[in-house]
CSV table of C-alpha atoms and ligand atoms in Angstrom, one decimal:
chain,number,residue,atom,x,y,z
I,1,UNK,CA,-13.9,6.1,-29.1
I,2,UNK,CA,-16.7,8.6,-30.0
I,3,UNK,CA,-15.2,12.0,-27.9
I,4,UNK,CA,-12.1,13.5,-29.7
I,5,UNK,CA,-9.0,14.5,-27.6
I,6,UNK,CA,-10.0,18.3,-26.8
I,7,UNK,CA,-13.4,17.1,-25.6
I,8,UNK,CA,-11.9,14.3,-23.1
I,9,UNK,CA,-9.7,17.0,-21.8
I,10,UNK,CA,-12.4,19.7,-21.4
I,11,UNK,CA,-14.2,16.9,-19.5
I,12,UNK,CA,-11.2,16.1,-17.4
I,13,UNK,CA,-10.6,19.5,-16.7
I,14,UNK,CA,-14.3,20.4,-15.8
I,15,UNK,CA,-14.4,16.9,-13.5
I,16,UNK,CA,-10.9,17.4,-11.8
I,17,UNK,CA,-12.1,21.4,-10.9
I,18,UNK,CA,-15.3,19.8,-9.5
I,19,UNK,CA,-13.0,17.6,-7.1
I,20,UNK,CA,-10.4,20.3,-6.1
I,21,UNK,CA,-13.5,23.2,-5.5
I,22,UNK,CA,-16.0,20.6,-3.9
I,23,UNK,CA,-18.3,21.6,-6.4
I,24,UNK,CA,-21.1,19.1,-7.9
I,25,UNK,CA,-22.3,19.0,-11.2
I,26,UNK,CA,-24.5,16.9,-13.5
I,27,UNK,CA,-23.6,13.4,-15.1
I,28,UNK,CA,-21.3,14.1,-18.0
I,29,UNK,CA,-23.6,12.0,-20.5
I,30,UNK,CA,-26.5,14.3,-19.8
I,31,UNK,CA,-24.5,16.6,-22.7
I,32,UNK,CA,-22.0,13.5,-24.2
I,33,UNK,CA,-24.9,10.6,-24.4
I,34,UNK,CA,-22.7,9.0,-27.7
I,35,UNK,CA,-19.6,8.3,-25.1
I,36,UNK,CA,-18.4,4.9,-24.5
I,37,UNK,CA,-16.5,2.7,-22.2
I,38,UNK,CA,-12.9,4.1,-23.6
I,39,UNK,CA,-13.8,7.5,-23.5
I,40,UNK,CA,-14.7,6.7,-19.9
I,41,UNK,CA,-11.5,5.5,-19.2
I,42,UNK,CA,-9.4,8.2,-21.2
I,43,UNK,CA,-11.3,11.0,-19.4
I,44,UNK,CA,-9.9,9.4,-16.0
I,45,UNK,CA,-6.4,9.2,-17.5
I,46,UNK,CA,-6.6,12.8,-18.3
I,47,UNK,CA,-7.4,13.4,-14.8
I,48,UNK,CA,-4.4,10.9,-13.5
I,49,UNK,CA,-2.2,12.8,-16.1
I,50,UNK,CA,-2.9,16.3,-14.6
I,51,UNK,CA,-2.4,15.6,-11.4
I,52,UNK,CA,1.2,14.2,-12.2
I,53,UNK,CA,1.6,17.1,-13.6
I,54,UNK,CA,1.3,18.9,-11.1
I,55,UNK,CA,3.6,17.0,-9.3
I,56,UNK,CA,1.3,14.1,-7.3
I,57,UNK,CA,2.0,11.0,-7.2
I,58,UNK,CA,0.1,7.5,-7.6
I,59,UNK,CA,-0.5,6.3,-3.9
I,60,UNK,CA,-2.6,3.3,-5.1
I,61,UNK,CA,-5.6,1.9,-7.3
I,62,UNK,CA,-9.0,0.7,-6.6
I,63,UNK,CA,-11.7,-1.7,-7.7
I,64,UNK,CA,-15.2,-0.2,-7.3
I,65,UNK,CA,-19.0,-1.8,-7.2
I,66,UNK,CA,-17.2,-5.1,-6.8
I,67,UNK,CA,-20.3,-6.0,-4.0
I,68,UNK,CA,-23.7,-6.4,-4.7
I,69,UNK,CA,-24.9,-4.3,-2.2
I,70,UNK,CA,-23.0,-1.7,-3.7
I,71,UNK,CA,-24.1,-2.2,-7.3
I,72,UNK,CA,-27.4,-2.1,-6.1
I,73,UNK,CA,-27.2,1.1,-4.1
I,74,UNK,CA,-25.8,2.6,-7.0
I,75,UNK,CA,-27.9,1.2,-9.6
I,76,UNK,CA,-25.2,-0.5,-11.7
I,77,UNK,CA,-24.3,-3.9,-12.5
I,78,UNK,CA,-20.3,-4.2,-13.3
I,79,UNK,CA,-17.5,-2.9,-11.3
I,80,UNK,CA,-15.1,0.2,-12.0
I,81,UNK,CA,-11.8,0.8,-11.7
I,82,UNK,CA,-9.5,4.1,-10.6
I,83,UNK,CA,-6.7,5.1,-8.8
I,84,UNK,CA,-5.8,7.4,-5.7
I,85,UNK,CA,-3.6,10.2,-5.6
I,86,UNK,CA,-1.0,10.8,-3.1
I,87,UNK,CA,-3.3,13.3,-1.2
I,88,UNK,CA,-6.2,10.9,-0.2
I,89,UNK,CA,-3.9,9.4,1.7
I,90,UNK,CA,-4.9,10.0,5.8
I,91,UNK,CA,-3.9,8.8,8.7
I,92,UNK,CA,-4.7,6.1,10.5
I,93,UNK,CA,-6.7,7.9,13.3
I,94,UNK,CA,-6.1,11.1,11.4
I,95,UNK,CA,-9.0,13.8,10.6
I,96,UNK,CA,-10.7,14.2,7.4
I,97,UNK,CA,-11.9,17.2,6.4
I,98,UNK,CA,-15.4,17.2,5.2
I,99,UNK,CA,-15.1,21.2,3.7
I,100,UNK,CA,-12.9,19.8,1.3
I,101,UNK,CA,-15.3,17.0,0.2
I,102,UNK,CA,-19.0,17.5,-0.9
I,103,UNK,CA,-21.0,14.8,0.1
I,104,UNK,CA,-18.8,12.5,1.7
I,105,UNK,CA,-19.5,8.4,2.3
I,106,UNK,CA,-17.5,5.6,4.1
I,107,UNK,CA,-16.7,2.0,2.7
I,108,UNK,CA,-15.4,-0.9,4.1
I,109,UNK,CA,-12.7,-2.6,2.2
I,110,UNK,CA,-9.7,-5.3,2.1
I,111,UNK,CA,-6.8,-3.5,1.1
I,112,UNK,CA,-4.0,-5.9,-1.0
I,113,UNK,CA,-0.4,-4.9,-1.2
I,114,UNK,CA,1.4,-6.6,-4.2
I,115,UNK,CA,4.8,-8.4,-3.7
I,116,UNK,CA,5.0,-8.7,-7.4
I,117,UNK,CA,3.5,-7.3,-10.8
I,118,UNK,CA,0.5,-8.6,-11.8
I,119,UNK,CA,-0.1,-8.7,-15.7
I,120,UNK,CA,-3.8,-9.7,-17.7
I,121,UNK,CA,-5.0,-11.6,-19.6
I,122,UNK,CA,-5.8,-14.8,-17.6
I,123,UNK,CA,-5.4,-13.5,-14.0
I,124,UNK,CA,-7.3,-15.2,-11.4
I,125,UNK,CA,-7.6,-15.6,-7.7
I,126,UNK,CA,-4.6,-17.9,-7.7
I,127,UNK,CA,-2.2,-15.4,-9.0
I,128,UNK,CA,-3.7,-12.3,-7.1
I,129,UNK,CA,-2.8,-14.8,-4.1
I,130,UNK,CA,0.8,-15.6,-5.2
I,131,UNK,CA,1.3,-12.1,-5.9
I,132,UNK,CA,-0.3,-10.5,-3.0
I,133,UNK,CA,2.1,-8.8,0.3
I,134,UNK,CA,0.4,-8.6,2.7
I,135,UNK,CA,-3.6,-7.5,3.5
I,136,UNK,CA,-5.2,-4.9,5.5
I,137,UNK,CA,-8.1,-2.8,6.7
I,138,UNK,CA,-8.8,0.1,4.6
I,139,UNK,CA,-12.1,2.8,4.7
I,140,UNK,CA,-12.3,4.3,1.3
I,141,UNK,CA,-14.2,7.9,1.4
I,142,UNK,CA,-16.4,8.3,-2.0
I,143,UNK,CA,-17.2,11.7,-2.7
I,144,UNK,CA,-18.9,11.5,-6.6
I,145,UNK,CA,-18.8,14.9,-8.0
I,146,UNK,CA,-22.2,14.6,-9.8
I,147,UNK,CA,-24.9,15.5,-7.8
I,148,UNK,CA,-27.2,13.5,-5.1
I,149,UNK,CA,-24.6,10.6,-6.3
I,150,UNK,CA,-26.8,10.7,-9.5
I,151,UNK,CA,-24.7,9.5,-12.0
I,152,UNK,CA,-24.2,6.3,-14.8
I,153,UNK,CA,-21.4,3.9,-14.8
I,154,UNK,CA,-19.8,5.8,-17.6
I,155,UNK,CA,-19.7,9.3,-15.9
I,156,UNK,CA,-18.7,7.7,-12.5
I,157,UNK,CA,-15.6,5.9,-14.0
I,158,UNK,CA,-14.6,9.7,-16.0
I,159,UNK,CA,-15.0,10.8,-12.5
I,160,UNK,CA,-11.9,7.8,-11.3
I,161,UNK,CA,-14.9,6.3,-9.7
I,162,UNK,CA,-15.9,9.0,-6.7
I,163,UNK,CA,-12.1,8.4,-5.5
I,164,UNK,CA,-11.6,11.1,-2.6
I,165,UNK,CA,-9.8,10.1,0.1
I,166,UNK,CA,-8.6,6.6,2.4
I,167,UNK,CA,-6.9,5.3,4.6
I,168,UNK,CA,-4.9,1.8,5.9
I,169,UNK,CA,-4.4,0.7,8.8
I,170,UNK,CA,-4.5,-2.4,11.4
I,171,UNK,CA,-2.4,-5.2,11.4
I,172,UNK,CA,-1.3,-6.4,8.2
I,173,UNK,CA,-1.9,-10.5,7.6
I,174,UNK,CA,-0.4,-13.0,4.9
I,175,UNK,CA,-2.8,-14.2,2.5
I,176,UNK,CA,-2.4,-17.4,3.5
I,177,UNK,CA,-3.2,-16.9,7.7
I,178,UNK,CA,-6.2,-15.6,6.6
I,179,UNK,CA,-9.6,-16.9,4.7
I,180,UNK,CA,-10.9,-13.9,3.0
I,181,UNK,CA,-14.4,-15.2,1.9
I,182,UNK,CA,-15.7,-15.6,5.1
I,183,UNK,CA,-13.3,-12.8,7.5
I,184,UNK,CA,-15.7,-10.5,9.4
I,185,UNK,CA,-16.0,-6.8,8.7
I,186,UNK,CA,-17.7,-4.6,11.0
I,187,UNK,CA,-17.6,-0.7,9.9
I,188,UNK,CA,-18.9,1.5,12.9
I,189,UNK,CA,-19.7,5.0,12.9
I,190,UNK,CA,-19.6,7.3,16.3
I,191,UNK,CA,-18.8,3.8,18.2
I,192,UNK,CA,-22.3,2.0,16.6
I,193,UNK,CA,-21.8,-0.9,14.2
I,194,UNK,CA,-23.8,0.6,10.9
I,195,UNK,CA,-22.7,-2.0,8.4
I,196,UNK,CA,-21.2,-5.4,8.7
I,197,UNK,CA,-20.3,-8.4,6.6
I,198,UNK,CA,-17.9,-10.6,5.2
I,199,UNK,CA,-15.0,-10.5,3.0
I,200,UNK,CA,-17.2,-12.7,0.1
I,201,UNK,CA,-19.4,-9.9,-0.4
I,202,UNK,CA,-16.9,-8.9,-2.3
I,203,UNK,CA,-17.8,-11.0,-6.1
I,204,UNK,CA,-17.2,-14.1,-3.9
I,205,UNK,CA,-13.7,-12.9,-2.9
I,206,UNK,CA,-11.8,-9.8,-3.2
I,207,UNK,CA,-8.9,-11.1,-4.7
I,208,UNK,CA,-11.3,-11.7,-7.5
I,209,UNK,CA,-11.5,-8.2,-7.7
I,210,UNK,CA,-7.6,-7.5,-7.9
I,211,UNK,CA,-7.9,-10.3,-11.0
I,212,UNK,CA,-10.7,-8.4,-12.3
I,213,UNK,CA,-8.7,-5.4,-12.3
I,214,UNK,CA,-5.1,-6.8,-14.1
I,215,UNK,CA,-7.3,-8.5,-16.8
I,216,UNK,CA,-9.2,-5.1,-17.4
I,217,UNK,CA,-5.4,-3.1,-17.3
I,218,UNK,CA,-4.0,-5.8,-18.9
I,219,UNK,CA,-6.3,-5.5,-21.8
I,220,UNK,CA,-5.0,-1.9,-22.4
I,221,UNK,CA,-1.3,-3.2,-21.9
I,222,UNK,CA,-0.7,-2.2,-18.6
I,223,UNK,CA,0.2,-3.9,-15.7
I,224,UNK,CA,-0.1,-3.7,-11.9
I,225,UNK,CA,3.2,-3.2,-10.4
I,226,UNK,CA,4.8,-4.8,-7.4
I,227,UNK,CA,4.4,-2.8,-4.1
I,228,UNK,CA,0.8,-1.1,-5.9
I,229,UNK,CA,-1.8,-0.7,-2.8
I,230,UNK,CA,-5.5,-1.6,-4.0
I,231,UNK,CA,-8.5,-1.5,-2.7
I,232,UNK,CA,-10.8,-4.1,-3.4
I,233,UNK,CA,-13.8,-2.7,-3.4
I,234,UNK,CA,-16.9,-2.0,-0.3
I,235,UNK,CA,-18.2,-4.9,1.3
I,236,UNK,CA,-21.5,-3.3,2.2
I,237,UNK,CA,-23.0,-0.4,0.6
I,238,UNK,CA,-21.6,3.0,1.5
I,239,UNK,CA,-22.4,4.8,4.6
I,240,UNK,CA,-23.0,8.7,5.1
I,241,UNK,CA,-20.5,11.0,6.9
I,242,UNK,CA,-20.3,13.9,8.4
I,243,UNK,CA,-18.4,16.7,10.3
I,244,UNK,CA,-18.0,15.3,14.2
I,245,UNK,CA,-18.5,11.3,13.0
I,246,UNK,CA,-16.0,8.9,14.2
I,247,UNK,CA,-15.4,5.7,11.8
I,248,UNK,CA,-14.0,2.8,12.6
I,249,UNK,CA,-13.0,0.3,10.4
I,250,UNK,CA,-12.8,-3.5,12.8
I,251,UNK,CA,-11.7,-6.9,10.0
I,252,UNK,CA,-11.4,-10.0,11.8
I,253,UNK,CA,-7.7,-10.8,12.3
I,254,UNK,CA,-6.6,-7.6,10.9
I,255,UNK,CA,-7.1,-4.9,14.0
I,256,UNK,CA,-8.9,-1.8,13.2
I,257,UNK,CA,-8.2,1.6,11.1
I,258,UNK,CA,-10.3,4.6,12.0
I,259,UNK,CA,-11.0,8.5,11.1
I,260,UNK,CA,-12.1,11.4,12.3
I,261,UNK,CA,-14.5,13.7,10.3
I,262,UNK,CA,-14.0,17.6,11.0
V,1,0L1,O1,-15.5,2.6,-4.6
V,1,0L1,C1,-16.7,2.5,-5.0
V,1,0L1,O2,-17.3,1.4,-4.9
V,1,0L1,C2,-17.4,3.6,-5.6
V,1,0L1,C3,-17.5,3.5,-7.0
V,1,0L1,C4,-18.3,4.6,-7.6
V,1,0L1,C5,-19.7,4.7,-7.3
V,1,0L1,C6,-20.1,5.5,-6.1
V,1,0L1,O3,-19.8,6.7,-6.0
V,1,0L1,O4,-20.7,4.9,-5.2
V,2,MG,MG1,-14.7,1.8,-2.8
């Protein structure tokens, strides 16, 4: 690690305040360009550990820039990982609120619920499979807090990856009634499809993405635990919202989730 401990909490602090004042700011390795990968990642513990402290809880975890049309909208070539807070939770049907956000955007994703704990090294799709509930729609809502969505893959994962708000809904399917490579996503906005594609846009499969994410926690000695919700990661590249949109979220198989954006 290159940042010490009062730097990665100054950071957290200064990155958590942008989130909870919707206020933007610049990338973080504009003033910190000798930060690495671990400082990343202990700048969005910070942020986890705050919020506990004030009481939230862990609602879930997600896999970002798992697609390529999402790694090339943002300009980055590996995916991120970062977890959701008990208030990002909406519901399905239910209104976001776009004063609380700053520059809000939509993605379409295949959210996994895990039946058991899933533990790196040496996950793969196999075991995401065998460990996996149940699936479901899910729309994430990315809000990075750096501005014009300007940022590097270090800065966006001390930011827990532009995490903002979500929510689940539809019907939810067994793994094994379902073919997720080739299931059909349609993500429409004010009742007009405005991205589409299929569940292998998602690094060939998103349970690839799930393994991706034990073998990355499990390097740091964590696990996933049974009952975790994660979100796999945008099938298409992220879509604009604003106050007055209506999105709806339509996966083959797996009935629709939707929101309102006030
Ligand atoms: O969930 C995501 O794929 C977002 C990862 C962070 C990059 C972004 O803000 O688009
Ligand atoms: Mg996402």
């Amino acid at each position: 690690m290159k940042l010490d401990q009062a730097t990665i909490k100054k950071l957290a602090e200064h990155l958590e305040n942008c989130e909870l004042n919707a206020k933007d700011t610049t990338k973080i390795t504009d003033d910190h360009p000798e930060m690495d990968w671990d400082d990343a990642y202990a700048i969005q513990d910070e942020i986890k550990r705050r919020k506990i402290a004030r009481g939230h809880k862990i609602a879930g975890l997600k896999a970002g820039l798992t697609s390529h049309a999402k790694m090339k909208q943002m300009g980055v070539e590996t995916p991120c990982f970062g977890f959701m807070a008990d208030y990002y939770a909406l519901p399905d049907g239910g209104e976001c609120k776009v004063s609380e956000l700053i520059h809000p955007k939509v993605e379409p994703e295949i959210a996994f619920v895990l039946k058991k704990a899933l533990k790196g090294p040496g996950c793969h799709i196999g075991s995401v499979l065998a460990a996996t509930d149940f699936v479901l729609p899910g729309i994430e809502v990315i809000d990075s807090r750096y501005r014009d969505f300007k940022f590097d893959l270090k800065s966006v994962i001390a930011d827990n990856t532009s995490a903002a708000r979500f929510v689940i809904g539809g019907n939810p399917v067994y793994v094994g009634d379902v073919d997720l490579r080739t299931v059909g996503i349609v993500l429409e906005k004010n009742g007009e499809p405005v991205a589409f594609g299929a569940g292998a846009a998602v690094l060939g499969h998103p349970a690839a993405a799930i393994a991706m994410m034990a073998n990355h926690l499990g390097a740091r000695g964590e696990e996933i635990p049974a009952g975790t919700l994660i979100l796999s990661g945008g099938v298409t590249e992220a879509v604009a919202v604003a106050a007055g949109d209506n999105v709806t979220l339509k996966i083959q198989g797996m009935g629709s989730t939707s929101l309102r954006f006030i």
